[in-house]
Short mmCIF file of C-alpha atoms in Angstrom, two decimals:
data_model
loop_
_atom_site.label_atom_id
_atom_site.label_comp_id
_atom_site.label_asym_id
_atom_site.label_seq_id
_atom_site.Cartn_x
_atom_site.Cartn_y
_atom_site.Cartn_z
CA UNK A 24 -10.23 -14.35 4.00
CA UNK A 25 -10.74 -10.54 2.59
CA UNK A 26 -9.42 -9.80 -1.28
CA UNK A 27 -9.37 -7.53 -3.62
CA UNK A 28 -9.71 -7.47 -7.27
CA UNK A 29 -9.43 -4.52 -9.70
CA UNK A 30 -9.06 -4.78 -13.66
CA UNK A 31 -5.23 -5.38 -15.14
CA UNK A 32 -3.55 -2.64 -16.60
CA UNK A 33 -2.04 -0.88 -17.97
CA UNK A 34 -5.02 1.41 -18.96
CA UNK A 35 -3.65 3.62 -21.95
CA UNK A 36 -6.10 6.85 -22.70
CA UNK A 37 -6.16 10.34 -24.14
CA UNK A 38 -6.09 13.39 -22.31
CA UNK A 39 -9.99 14.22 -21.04
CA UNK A 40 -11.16 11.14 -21.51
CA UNK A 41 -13.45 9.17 -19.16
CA UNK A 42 -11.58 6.98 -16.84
CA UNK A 43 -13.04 3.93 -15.08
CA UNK A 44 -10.63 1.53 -12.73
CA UNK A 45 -12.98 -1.68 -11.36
CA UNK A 46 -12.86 -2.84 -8.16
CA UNK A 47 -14.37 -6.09 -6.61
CA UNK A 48 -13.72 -7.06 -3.15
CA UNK A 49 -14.60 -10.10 -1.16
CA UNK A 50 -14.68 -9.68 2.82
CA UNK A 51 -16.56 -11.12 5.96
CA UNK A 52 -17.64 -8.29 8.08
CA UNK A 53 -18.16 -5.00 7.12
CA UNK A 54 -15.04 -3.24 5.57
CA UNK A 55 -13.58 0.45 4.84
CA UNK A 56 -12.77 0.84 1.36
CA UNK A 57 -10.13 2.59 -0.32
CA UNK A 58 -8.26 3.80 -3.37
CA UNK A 59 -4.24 4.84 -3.00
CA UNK A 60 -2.28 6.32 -5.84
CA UNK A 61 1.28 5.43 -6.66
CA UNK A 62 2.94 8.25 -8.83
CA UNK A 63 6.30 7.59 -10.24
CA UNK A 64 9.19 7.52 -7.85
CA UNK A 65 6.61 7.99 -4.65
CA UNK A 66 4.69 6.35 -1.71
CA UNK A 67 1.26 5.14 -2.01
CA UNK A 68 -1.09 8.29 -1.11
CA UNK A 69 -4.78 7.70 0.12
CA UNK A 70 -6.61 8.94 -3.27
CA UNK A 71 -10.53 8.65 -1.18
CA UNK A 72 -12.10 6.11 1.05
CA UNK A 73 -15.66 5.11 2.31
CA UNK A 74 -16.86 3.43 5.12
CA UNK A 75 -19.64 2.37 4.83
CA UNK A 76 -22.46 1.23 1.84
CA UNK A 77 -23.76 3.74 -0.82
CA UNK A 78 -20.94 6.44 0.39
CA UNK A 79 -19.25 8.14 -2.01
CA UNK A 80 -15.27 9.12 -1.57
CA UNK A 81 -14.49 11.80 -4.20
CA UNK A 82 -11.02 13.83 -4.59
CA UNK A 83 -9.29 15.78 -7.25
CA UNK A 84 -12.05 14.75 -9.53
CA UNK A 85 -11.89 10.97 -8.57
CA UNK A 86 -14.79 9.07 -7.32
CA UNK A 87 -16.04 5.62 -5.79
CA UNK A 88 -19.55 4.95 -4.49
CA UNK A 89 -19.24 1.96 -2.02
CA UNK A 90 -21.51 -1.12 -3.50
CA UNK A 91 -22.52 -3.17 -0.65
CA UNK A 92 -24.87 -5.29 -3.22
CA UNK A 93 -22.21 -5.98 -6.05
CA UNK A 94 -19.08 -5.71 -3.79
CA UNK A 95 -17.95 -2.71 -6.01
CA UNK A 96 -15.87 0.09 -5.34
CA UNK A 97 -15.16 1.01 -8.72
CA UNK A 98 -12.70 4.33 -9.63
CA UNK A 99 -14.35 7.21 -11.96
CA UNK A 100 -13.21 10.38 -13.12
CA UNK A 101 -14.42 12.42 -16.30
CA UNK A 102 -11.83 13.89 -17.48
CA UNK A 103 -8.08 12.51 -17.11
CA UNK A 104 -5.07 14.43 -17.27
CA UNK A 105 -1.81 14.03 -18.39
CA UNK A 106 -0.71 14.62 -14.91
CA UNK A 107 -2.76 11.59 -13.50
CA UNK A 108 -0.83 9.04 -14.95
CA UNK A 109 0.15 6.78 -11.96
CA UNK A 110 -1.08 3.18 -10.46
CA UNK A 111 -4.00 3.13 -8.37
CA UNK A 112 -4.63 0.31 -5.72
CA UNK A 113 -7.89 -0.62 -4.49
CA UNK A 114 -7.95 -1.73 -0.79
CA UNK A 115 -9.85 -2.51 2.10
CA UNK A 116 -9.50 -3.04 6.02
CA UNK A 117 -12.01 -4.69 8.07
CA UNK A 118 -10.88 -2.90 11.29
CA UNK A 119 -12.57 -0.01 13.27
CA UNK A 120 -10.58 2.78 11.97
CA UNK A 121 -8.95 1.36 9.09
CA UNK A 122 -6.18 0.27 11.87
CA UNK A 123 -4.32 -2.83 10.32
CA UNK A 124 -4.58 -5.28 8.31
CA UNK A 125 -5.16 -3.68 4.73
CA UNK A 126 -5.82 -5.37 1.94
CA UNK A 127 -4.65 -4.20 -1.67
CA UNK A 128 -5.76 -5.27 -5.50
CA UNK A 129 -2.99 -5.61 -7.41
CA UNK A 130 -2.84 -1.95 -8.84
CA UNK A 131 -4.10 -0.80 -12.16
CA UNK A 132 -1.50 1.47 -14.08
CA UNK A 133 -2.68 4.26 -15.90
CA UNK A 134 -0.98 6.11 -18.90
CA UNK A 135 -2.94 9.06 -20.27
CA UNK A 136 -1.36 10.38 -23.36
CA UNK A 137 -1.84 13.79 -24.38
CA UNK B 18 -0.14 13.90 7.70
CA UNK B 19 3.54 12.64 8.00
CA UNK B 20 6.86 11.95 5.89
CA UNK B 21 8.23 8.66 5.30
CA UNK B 22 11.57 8.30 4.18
CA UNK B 23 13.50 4.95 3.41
CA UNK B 24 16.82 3.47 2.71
CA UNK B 25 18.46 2.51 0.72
CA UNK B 26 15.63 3.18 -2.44
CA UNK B 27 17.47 0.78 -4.12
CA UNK B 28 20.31 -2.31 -4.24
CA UNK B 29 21.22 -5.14 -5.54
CA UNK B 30 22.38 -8.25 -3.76
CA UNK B 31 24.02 -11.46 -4.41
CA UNK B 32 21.96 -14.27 -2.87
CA UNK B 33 23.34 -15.64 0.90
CA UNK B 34 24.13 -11.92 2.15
CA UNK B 35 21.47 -9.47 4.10
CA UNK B 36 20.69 -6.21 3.51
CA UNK B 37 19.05 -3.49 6.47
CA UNK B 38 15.90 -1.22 5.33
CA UNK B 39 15.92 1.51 7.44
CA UNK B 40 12.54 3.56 7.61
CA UNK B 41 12.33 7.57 9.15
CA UNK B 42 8.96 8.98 10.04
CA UNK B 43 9.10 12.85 11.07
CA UNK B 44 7.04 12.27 13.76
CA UNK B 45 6.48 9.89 16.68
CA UNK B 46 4.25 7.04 15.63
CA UNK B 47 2.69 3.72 17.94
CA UNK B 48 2.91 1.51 14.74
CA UNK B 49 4.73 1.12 11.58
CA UNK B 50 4.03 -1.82 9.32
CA UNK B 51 6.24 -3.26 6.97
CA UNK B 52 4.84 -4.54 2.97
CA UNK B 53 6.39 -6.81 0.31
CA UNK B 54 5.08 -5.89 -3.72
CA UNK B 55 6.40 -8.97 -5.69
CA UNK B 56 6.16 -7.82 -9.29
CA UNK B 57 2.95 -7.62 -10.71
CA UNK B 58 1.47 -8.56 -7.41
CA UNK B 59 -0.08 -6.89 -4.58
CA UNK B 60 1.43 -5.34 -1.33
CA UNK B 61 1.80 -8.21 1.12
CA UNK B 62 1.92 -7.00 5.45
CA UNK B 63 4.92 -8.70 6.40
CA UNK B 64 4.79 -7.34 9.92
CA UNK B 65 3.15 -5.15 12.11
CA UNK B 66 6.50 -3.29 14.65
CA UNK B 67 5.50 -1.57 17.57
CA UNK B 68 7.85 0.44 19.82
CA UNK B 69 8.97 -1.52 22.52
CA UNK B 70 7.58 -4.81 22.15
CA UNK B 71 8.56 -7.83 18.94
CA UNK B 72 7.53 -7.40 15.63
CA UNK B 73 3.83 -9.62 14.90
CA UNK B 74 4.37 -11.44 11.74
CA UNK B 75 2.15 -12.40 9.52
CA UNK B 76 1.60 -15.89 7.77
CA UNK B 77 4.09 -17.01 5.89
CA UNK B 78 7.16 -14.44 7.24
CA UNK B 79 8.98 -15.91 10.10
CA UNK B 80 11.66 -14.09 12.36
CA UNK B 81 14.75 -15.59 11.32
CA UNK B 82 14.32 -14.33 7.84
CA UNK B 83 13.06 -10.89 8.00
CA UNK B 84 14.28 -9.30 11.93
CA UNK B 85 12.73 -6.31 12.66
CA UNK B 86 13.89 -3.12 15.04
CA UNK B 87 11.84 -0.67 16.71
CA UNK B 88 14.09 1.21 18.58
CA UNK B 89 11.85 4.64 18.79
CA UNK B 90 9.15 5.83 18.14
CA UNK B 91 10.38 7.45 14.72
CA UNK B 92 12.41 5.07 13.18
CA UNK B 93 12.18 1.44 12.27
CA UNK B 94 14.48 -1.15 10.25
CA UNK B 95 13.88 -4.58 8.40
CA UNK B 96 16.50 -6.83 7.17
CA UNK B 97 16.30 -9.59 4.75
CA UNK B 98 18.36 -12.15 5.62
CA UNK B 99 20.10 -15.34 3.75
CA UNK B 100 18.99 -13.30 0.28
CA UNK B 101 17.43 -15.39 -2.85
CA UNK B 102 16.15 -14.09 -6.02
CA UNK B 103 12.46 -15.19 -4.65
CA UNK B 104 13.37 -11.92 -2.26
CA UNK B 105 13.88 -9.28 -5.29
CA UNK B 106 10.97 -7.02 -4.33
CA UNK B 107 10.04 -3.77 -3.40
CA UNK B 108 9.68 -3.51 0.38
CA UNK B 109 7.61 -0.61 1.84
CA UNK B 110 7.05 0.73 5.24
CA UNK B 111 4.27 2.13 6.15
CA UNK B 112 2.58 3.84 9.33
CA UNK B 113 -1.11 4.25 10.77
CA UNK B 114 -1.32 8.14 12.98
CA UNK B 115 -3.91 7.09 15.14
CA UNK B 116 -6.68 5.07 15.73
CA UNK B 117 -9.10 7.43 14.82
CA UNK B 118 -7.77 8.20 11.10
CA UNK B 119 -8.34 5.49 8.29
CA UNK B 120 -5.28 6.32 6.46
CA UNK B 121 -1.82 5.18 6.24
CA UNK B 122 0.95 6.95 4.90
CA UNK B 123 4.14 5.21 2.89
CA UNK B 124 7.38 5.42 2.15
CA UNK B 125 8.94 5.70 -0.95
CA UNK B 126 9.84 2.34 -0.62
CA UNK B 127 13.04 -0.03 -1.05
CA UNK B 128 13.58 -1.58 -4.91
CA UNK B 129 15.58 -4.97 -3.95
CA UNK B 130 17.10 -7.28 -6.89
CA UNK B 131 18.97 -10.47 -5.37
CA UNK B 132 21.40 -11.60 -7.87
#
């Protein structure tokens, strides 16, 4: 069946520093990937997403470039704000659409201290 | 886009009694899905609830334990029955727009402690 791993947290950095969340998935067709963020006392939100190999998904300075070859959908951002501090769950679906079925990593909490 | 809203956000239980998640979209939705986050683990589908037809479980969740209503197409509730501490989690609904769109959006999300 599909998984997803992504590094354990908590992730503890200083404001502007670089920020990378990995992300390893294992699935049998051809899936969407995606990153949600959790911020404190919310809902998941859809962070960015690709569908298919070598896209890139980039929002509010996040990014993840869709590794068909390593299975890697790995989170980046260059400069992390206070304000960022959250957990962030990678996920996939192997549906047309993204319609069911979504997997999720276990979420990777960030802290970034000012 | 759309809101999600959910209650109760939080209670605690004593084991043997049942408690009713209620989830409110502000606008009409075909399906809603309903997620279990264990601590320290990953959001689990329970069940997939589509308006006018019975719940689809997935592995491992059964009927009898976690009923499901879909009375509209705007609101949705999940109960836990016959409570244990194995059920302390936080329960989540979510809900897909359309086929078209890859994105679901959540609620807030129910913290349960069974006691």
């Amino acid at each position: 069946g599909n998984s997803v791993t992504q590094m354990e947290g908590p992730v503890t950095l200083s404001e502007e520093a670089f920020l990378t969340i990995n992300c390893t998935y294992t699935a049998t067709g051809y899936p969407s990937l995606f990153w949600y963020v959790q911020y404190p006392g919310e809902g998941l939100q859809l962070l960015l997403k690709a569908t298919k190999a070598d896209d890139k998904g980039s929002n509010k300075g996040f990014e993840a470039t869709y590794r068909k070859e390593t299975t890697s959908f790995h989170l980046e951002k260059g400069s992390v704000q206070v304000s960022d501090s959250a957990v962030y769950f990678c996920a996939l679906s192997d549906q047309p659409g993204g319609y069911q079925k979504v997997t999720f990593g276990t979420g990777t909490k960030l802290q970034v201290i000012p | 886009s759309a809101v999600i809203s959910q209650k109760p956000s939080r209670d605690i239980c004593q084991r043997g009694t049942s408690l009713t998640i209620q989830c409110q979209v502000d606008s009409q939705v075909t399906m809603m899905f309903w997620y279990r986050q264990q601590p320290g683990q990953s959001l689990t589908l329970i069940a997939t609830a589509n308006q006018g037809s019975e719940a689809t479980y997935e592995s491992g969740f059964v009927i009898d334990k976690f009923p499901i209503s879909r009375p509209n197409l705007t609101f949705s509730t999940l109960t836990v029955s016959n409570m244990s501490p194995e059920d302390s989690s936080i329960y989540l609904c979510s809900v897909h727009l359309d086929s078209s769109s890859y994105e679901q959006y959540f609620g807030p999300g129910t913290r349960l402690t069974v006691t």
